[in-house]
Coordinates of C-alpha atoms in Angstrom, one line a residue:
M1 CA 85.1 88.3 114.7
F2 CA 85.8 91.2 112.5
S3 CA 89.4 91.9 113.2
E4 CA 90.5 95.4 111.9
K5 CA 94.0 94.1 111.0
F6 CA 92.6 91.2 109.1
S7 CA 90.1 93.4 107.3
F8 CA 92.7 96.0 106.5
L9 CA 95.1 93.3 105.0
T10 CA 92.3 91.7 103.0
C11 CA 91.2 95.0 101.5
F12 CA 94.8 95.9 100.7
L13 CA 95.5 92.5 99.0
L14 CA 92.2 92.7 97.1
L15 CA 92.9 96.2 95.8
S16 CA 96.4 95.2 94.8
F17 CA 95.2 92.1 92.8
L18 CA 92.3 94.0 91.2
M19 CA 94.8 96.6 89.9
L20 CA 97.2 93.9 88.8
A21 CA 94.4 92.2 86.9
T22 CA 93.5 95.6 85.3
N23 CA 97.0 96.0 83.7
L24 CA 97.5 92.3 82.9
A25 CA 97.0 92.8 79.2
S26 CA 99.5 95.6 78.8
S27 CA 102.5 93.4 78.0
L28 CA 100.3 91.2 75.7
Y29 CA 99.3 94.1 73.4
P30 CA 102.5 93.7 71.3
I31 CA 101.6 90.0 70.8
Y32 CA 98.0 90.8 69.8
K33 CA 99.5 93.3 67.3
N34 CA 102.0 90.8 65.8
L35 CA 99.3 88.0 65.6
N36 CA 96.9 90.5 63.9
I37 CA 94.4 90.1 66.6
L38 CA 94.4 93.8 67.3
T39 CA 95.6 96.8 65.3
S40 CA 97.3 99.8 67.0
F41 CA 94.1 101.7 66.8
Q42 CA 92.1 98.8 68.3
I43 CA 94.6 98.5 71.1
T44 CA 93.8 102.1 72.2
I45 CA 90.1 101.5 71.9
V46 CA 90.4 98.4 74.0
F47 CA 92.6 100.2 76.5
S48 CA 90.1 103.1 76.7
A49 CA 87.1 100.8 77.0
Y50 CA 88.2 100.3 80.6
I51 CA 87.2 104.0 81.2
A52 CA 83.8 103.5 79.5
G53 CA 83.0 100.9 82.2
L54 CA 84.7 102.7 85.1
V55 CA 83.4 106.3 85.0
P56 CA 79.7 105.5 85.0
S57 CA 80.1 102.9 87.8
L58 CA 82.3 105.3 89.8
F59 CA 79.3 107.7 90.0
V60 CA 77.1 105.1 91.6
S61 CA 79.8 103.3 93.7
Q62 CA 78.9 104.9 97.0
W63 CA 75.2 104.4 96.4
V64 CA 75.8 100.7 95.7
L65 CA 77.8 100.4 98.9
N66 CA 74.8 101.8 100.8
K67 CA 72.4 99.3 99.2
I68 CA 74.3 96.0 99.4
G69 CA 77.1 96.5 101.8
L70 CA 80.9 96.2 101.5
R71 CA 81.1 92.4 101.4
N72 CA 78.5 91.9 98.6
L73 CA 80.0 94.8 96.7
L74 CA 83.5 93.4 96.7
F75 CA 82.4 89.9 95.9
T76 CA 80.4 91.4 92.9
S77 CA 83.5 93.3 91.8
I78 CA 85.6 90.1 91.9
V79 CA 83.0 88.1 89.8
I80 CA 82.8 90.9 87.2
N81 CA 86.6 91.2 87.0
V82 CA 87.0 87.4 86.6
L83 CA 84.4 87.4 83.9
G84 CA 86.2 90.1 82.1
L85 CA 89.6 88.3 82.4
L86 CA 88.2 85.0 81.1
L87 CA 86.5 86.8 78.2
M88 CA 89.7 88.5 77.2
G89 CA 91.7 85.2 77.6
C90 CA 89.3 82.9 75.8
G91 CA 88.0 85.2 73.0
E92 CA 91.2 86.4 71.4
S93 CA 89.2 88.8 69.2
F94 CA 88.6 92.5 69.3
I95 CA 85.0 92.2 70.5
S96 CA 85.7 89.8 73.3
I97 CA 88.8 91.8 74.6
F98 CA 86.8 95.0 74.3
I99 CA 83.9 93.7 76.4
G100 CA 86.3 92.2 78.9
R101 CA 88.0 95.5 79.4
V102 CA 84.6 97.2 79.9
L103 CA 83.8 94.7 82.6
Q104 CA 87.1 95.3 84.3
G105 CA 86.3 99.0 84.3
V106 CA 83.0 98.3 86.0
S107 CA 84.7 96.1 88.6
I108 CA 87.2 98.8 89.5
G109 CA 84.7 101.6 89.3
I110 CA 82.5 100.1 92.0
S111 CA 85.3 98.8 94.2
A112 CA 88.4 101.1 94.1
S113 CA 87.0 104.1 95.9
N114 CA 85.1 101.9 98.4
L115 CA 88.3 99.9 99.1
A116 CA 90.1 103.2 99.7
F117 CA 87.3 104.2 102.1
S118 CA 87.6 100.8 103.8
L119 CA 91.3 101.0 104.3
I120 CA 90.7 104.2 106.2
A121 CA 87.9 102.7 108.3
F122 CA 89.9 99.5 109.0
E123 CA 93.3 101.0 109.8
P124 CA 93.9 99.6 113.3
N125 CA 95.4 102.8 114.8
K126 CA 93.1 105.2 112.8
N127 CA 96.2 106.5 111.0
Y128 CA 94.6 108.0 108.0
H129 CA 98.0 108.9 106.5
R130 CA 99.0 105.3 106.6
A131 CA 95.7 104.2 105.1
S132 CA 96.1 106.7 102.2
L133 CA 99.7 105.5 101.6
A134 CA 98.5 101.9 101.6
T135 CA 95.9 102.8 98.9
G136 CA 98.4 104.5 96.7
F137 CA 100.9 101.7 97.2
A138 CA 98.3 99.0 96.3
M139 CA 97.2 100.9 93.1
T140 CA 100.7 101.6 91.8
I141 CA 102.7 98.5 92.9
G142 CA 99.7 96.2 92.2
G143 CA 99.1 97.8 88.8
G144 CA 102.9 97.8 88.0
C145 CA 103.1 94.1 88.7
G146 CA 100.4 93.4 86.1
P147 CA 102.4 93.6 82.9
I148 CA 105.5 91.7 84.2
S149 CA 103.2 89.0 85.8
S150 CA 101.4 88.3 82.5
A151 CA 104.7 88.2 80.6
F152 CA 106.3 85.8 83.1
I153 CA 103.3 83.5 83.2
S154 CA 103.0 83.5 79.4
I155 CA 106.6 82.6 79.0
N156 CA 106.3 79.7 81.4
Y157 CA 103.2 78.3 79.8
N158 CA 104.5 78.0 76.2
S159 CA 103.6 81.6 75.2
S160 CA 100.0 81.1 76.1
L161 CA 97.7 84.1 75.9
L162 CA 95.1 82.4 78.1
A163 CA 97.3 81.3 81.1
P164 CA 97.8 84.8 82.6
Y165 CA 94.1 85.5 82.7
V166 CA 93.2 82.1 84.2
I167 CA 95.9 82.2 86.9
I168 CA 95.1 85.7 88.1
S169 CA 91.4 84.8 88.0
I170 CA 92.1 82.0 90.4
F171 CA 94.0 84.3 92.8
L172 CA 91.1 86.7 92.8
L173 CA 88.6 83.9 93.5
L174 CA 90.7 82.6 96.3
L175 CA 90.5 86.0 98.0
S176 CA 86.6 86.0 97.9
P177 CA 86.0 83.6 100.9
F178 CA 88.0 86.0 103.2
L179 CA 85.4 88.7 102.5
Y180 CA 83.0 87.0 104.8
F181 CA 85.3 87.8 107.7
I182 CA 85.5 91.6 107.2
K183 CA 83.0 94.1 108.6
N184 CA 80.1 94.8 106.3
L185 CA 80.4 98.6 106.0
K186 CA 77.7 100.7 104.7
N187 CA 77.1 104.5 104.4
N188 CA 74.2 106.8 103.9
T189 CA 75.2 108.3 100.6
K190 CA 72.6 109.1 98.0
F191 CA 73.2 109.3 94.3
S192 CA 74.2 112.7 93.1
L193 CA 76.5 114.3 90.5
P194 CA 79.8 115.8 91.9
K195 CA 79.5 119.6 92.7
I196 CA 82.5 121.9 92.8
P197 CA 81.8 125.1 94.8
S198 CA 83.1 128.3 93.1
E199 CA 85.7 129.0 95.7
Y200 CA 87.5 125.7 94.9
K201 CA 87.1 125.7 91.2
H202 CA 90.4 127.2 90.2
V203 CA 92.6 125.0 92.4
F204 CA 90.4 122.0 91.4
Y205 CA 90.8 122.6 87.7
I206 CA 94.6 123.1 87.8
C207 CA 95.1 120.0 90.1
S208 CA 92.8 117.9 87.9
F209 CA 94.6 119.0 84.7
A210 CA 98.0 118.2 86.3
A211 CA 96.7 114.7 87.4
F212 CA 95.3 114.2 83.9
L213 CA 98.7 114.8 82.4
C214 CA 100.5 112.5 84.9
W215 CA 98.2 109.6 84.2
S216 CA 98.2 110.3 80.4
V217 CA 101.9 109.5 80.4
T218 CA 101.3 106.4 82.5
A219 CA 98.5 105.2 80.1
M220 CA 100.8 105.5 77.1
F221 CA 103.4 103.3 78.7
L222 CA 100.7 100.7 79.5
S223 CA 99.3 100.7 76.0
L224 CA 101.0 102.0 72.8
I225 CA 104.6 102.6 73.8
P226 CA 105.5 98.9 74.3
V227 CA 103.9 98.2 70.9
S228 CA 106.3 100.6 69.2
F229 CA 109.2 98.3 70.2
S230 CA 107.3 95.0 69.3
F231 CA 110.3 94.0 67.1
L232 CA 111.8 92.8 70.4
L233 CA 109.4 89.9 70.3
E234 CA 111.4 88.5 67.3
Q235 CA 114.5 88.6 69.6
N236 CA 112.7 86.7 72.4
K237 CA 112.8 89.8 74.6
F238 CA 109.2 89.6 75.8
L239 CA 110.1 90.4 79.4
S240 CA 111.9 93.5 78.2
L241 CA 108.7 94.9 76.7
A242 CA 106.8 94.0 79.9
L243 CA 109.4 96.0 82.0
T244 CA 108.7 99.0 79.8
A245 CA 105.1 98.9 80.9
S246 CA 105.7 97.9 84.6
L247 CA 108.5 100.1 85.7
I248 CA 106.5 103.4 85.5
L249 CA 104.0 102.3 88.1
L250 CA 106.5 100.4 90.2
F251 CA 108.8 103.4 90.5
S252 CA 105.8 105.7 91.1
G253 CA 104.7 103.6 94.1
V254 CA 108.2 103.4 95.6
T255 CA 108.8 107.1 95.0
Q256 CA 105.6 108.0 96.8
V257 CA 106.6 106.0 99.9
F258 CA 110.1 107.7 100.1
S259 CA 109.0 111.2 99.2
V260 CA 106.0 111.5 101.5
R261 CA 108.0 113.8 103.8
F262 CA 108.9 116.2 101.0
S263 CA 107.2 119.5 100.9
I264 CA 104.3 119.9 98.5
K265 CA 106.3 122.4 96.5
L266 CA 109.2 120.1 96.1
N267 CA 107.0 117.2 95.1
I268 CA 105.2 119.1 92.4
I269 CA 108.1 121.1 90.9
L270 CA 110.6 118.3 90.9
G271 CA 108.1 115.7 89.7
M272 CA 106.9 117.8 86.8
L273 CA 110.4 118.7 85.8
I274 CA 111.4 115.0 85.8
M275 CA 108.3 114.2 83.7
L276 CA 109.2 117.0 81.3
V277 CA 112.7 115.4 80.8
S278 CA 111.1 112.0 80.4
S279 CA 108.8 113.3 77.6
I280 CA 111.7 114.8 75.8
L281 CA 113.8 111.6 76.0
L282 CA 110.8 109.6 74.9
C283 CA 110.9 111.6 71.6
F284 CA 114.5 110.6 71.1
S285 CA 113.9 107.0 72.0
Q286 CA 111.4 106.8 69.1
L287 CA 113.6 108.7 66.7
L288 CA 116.7 106.5 67.5
G289 CA 114.9 103.2 68.2
L290 CA 116.9 102.8 71.4
Y291 CA 115.2 100.4 73.9
Y292 CA 117.4 101.3 76.8
L293 CA 116.6 104.9 76.4
L294 CA 112.9 104.0 76.4
L295 CA 113.5 102.0 79.7
L296 CA 115.1 105.1 81.2
C297 CA 112.1 107.1 80.1
S298 CA 109.8 104.7 81.9
I299 CA 111.9 104.9 85.1
L300 CA 112.1 108.7 85.0
A301 CA 108.3 109.0 84.2
G302 CA 107.6 106.7 87.2
V303 CA 109.7 108.8 89.6
G304 CA 108.1 112.0 88.2
H305 CA 104.6 110.6 88.4
G306 CA 105.1 109.5 92.0
L307 CA 106.5 112.9 93.1
S308 CA 104.0 115.1 91.2
F309 CA 100.9 113.0 91.7
L310 CA 101.5 112.8 95.4
G311 CA 102.1 116.6 95.6
I312 CA 99.1 117.5 93.5
T313 CA 96.8 115.3 95.6
R314 CA 98.2 116.7 98.8
L315 CA 97.7 120.2 97.5
L316 CA 94.1 119.6 96.6
N317 CA 93.3 117.8 99.9
G318 CA 94.9 120.6 101.8
C319 CA 92.7 123.2 100.1
I320 CA 89.4 121.4 100.5
N321 CA 90.1 119.8 103.9
N322 CA 87.2 121.7 105.6
S323 CA 84.8 121.7 102.7
L324 CA 81.4 120.0 103.0
Y325 CA 81.8 119.0 99.4
K326 CA 85.1 117.2 99.9
G327 CA 83.8 113.8 98.9
Q328 CA 82.2 115.2 95.7
I329 CA 85.4 117.1 94.8
I330 CA 87.5 114.0 95.2
T331 CA 85.1 112.0 93.1
A332 CA 85.4 114.6 90.3
Y333 CA 89.2 114.6 90.7
N334 CA 89.2 110.8 90.3
I335 CA 87.1 111.1 87.1
A336 CA 89.7 113.6 85.7
I337 CA 92.4 111.0 86.5
Y338 CA 90.6 108.2 84.7
L339 CA 89.9 110.4 81.7
G340 CA 93.6 111.0 81.6
V341 CA 94.1 107.3 81.4
G342 CA 91.6 106.8 78.5
V343 CA 91.2 109.9 76.4
P344 CA 94.8 110.6 75.2
A345 CA 95.4 106.9 74.5
L346 CA 92.3 106.9 72.3
L347 CA 93.4 110.1 70.5
M348 CA 96.8 108.5 69.9
G349 CA 95.0 105.5 68.4
V350 CA 93.3 107.9 65.9
L351 CA 96.8 109.3 65.0
T352 CA 98.1 105.8 64.2
K353 CA 95.4 105.6 61.5
F354 CA 97.4 108.3 59.6
Y355 CA 100.9 108.0 60.9
E356 CA 103.4 105.2 61.9
I357 CA 103.1 104.5 65.6
N358 CA 106.6 105.9 66.3
I359 CA 105.6 109.3 64.7
A360 CA 102.3 109.4 66.8
I361 CA 104.3 108.9 70.0
I362 CA 106.7 111.7 69.0
F363 CA 103.7 114.0 68.6
F364 CA 102.5 112.8 72.0
S365 CA 105.8 113.5 73.7
F366 CA 106.0 117.0 72.2
Y367 CA 102.4 117.7 73.4
M368 CA 103.2 116.5 76.9
S369 CA 106.4 118.6 77.1
I370 CA 104.5 121.8 76.3
S371 CA 101.6 120.8 78.6
F372 CA 103.9 120.1 81.6
L373 CA 105.6 123.5 81.2
F374 CA 102.2 125.3 81.0
C375 CA 100.9 123.4 84.0
L376 CA 104.0 124.1 86.1
I377 CA 103.7 127.8 85.4
K378 CA 100.0 127.8 86.3
I379 CA 100.2 125.7 89.5
R380 CA 103.1 127.6 91.1
K381 CA 100.9 130.3 92.6
H382 CA 99.0 127.7 94.6
I383 CA 102.1 126.1 96.3
S384 CA 104.2 127.7 99.0

């Protein structure tokens, strides 16, 4: 009854659609700004609200799985995400969009790590490498399709801000009946805070900092950077703005697939150098107001993100492979990633209270350039 292939495909599709739903609002932020629904500062608060819901739920996700089982957990995640989507679509106010994003964070927090665990458990040939690749592909390609999907749906429904949320909610709900036919996995995990043994602290900190930087860049392309070119809305180039947000994750996912046979050293060094170049070009795109240069930055950042994030994760996994604390270290690593998504975006929002958004992004690109150089120097001793 519980086919592993069917279960694997169901979990893969659900993770993809959950990540798509999470990034659905990214291409709509410029419209919210132009309609005075949200200010630049409020956009970063809304974007970061996702982390406020995600991180606490991530701590208890394994414990919840043990209590209610995989089927109930995933169904609960779908319901919470749909509530968040509908609240964002119907409210069209800062409070409703904020609460909707928090609910989306809770949904991903309880489901993402458990879906990753399920893909490993359900992989028909017990190919853990294939399962890990499927997880990364679902998160990046699924997430990358979010902004372009919402833009395409909105255009085809008379610029509706509600239609994207409703249609993706329907897709998520249509997946829920299939959960009945997957194995109801459980584990014996008890609630505990992540613990990092002293022998792994140094490599954990440098890998977490590198991942933090990689996802900080991604977060900016999904939040404020498209808003800086919102004048394109007046030229009916809504899809162009959506591409700016989508391409970074789409190229990251594709790059991870094609670079998986590279050495860890090549992944990290080449990836960070490309992200460094992207950060420098981002500064010039804001100074010159060139959309096509911004598009190139998004593509380069996506390639750099795919290379470096894959390499960093492989480096950390290799170092902690035999550790009894591997699960806790990975949980802490994921928290660092999500903090990279939320914290810099929020700080950028604070900057927009004092400077024009373009100036704030120039500050950000300068900071990222210096940080990538520093991180590259520090991490070199751990890669061979």
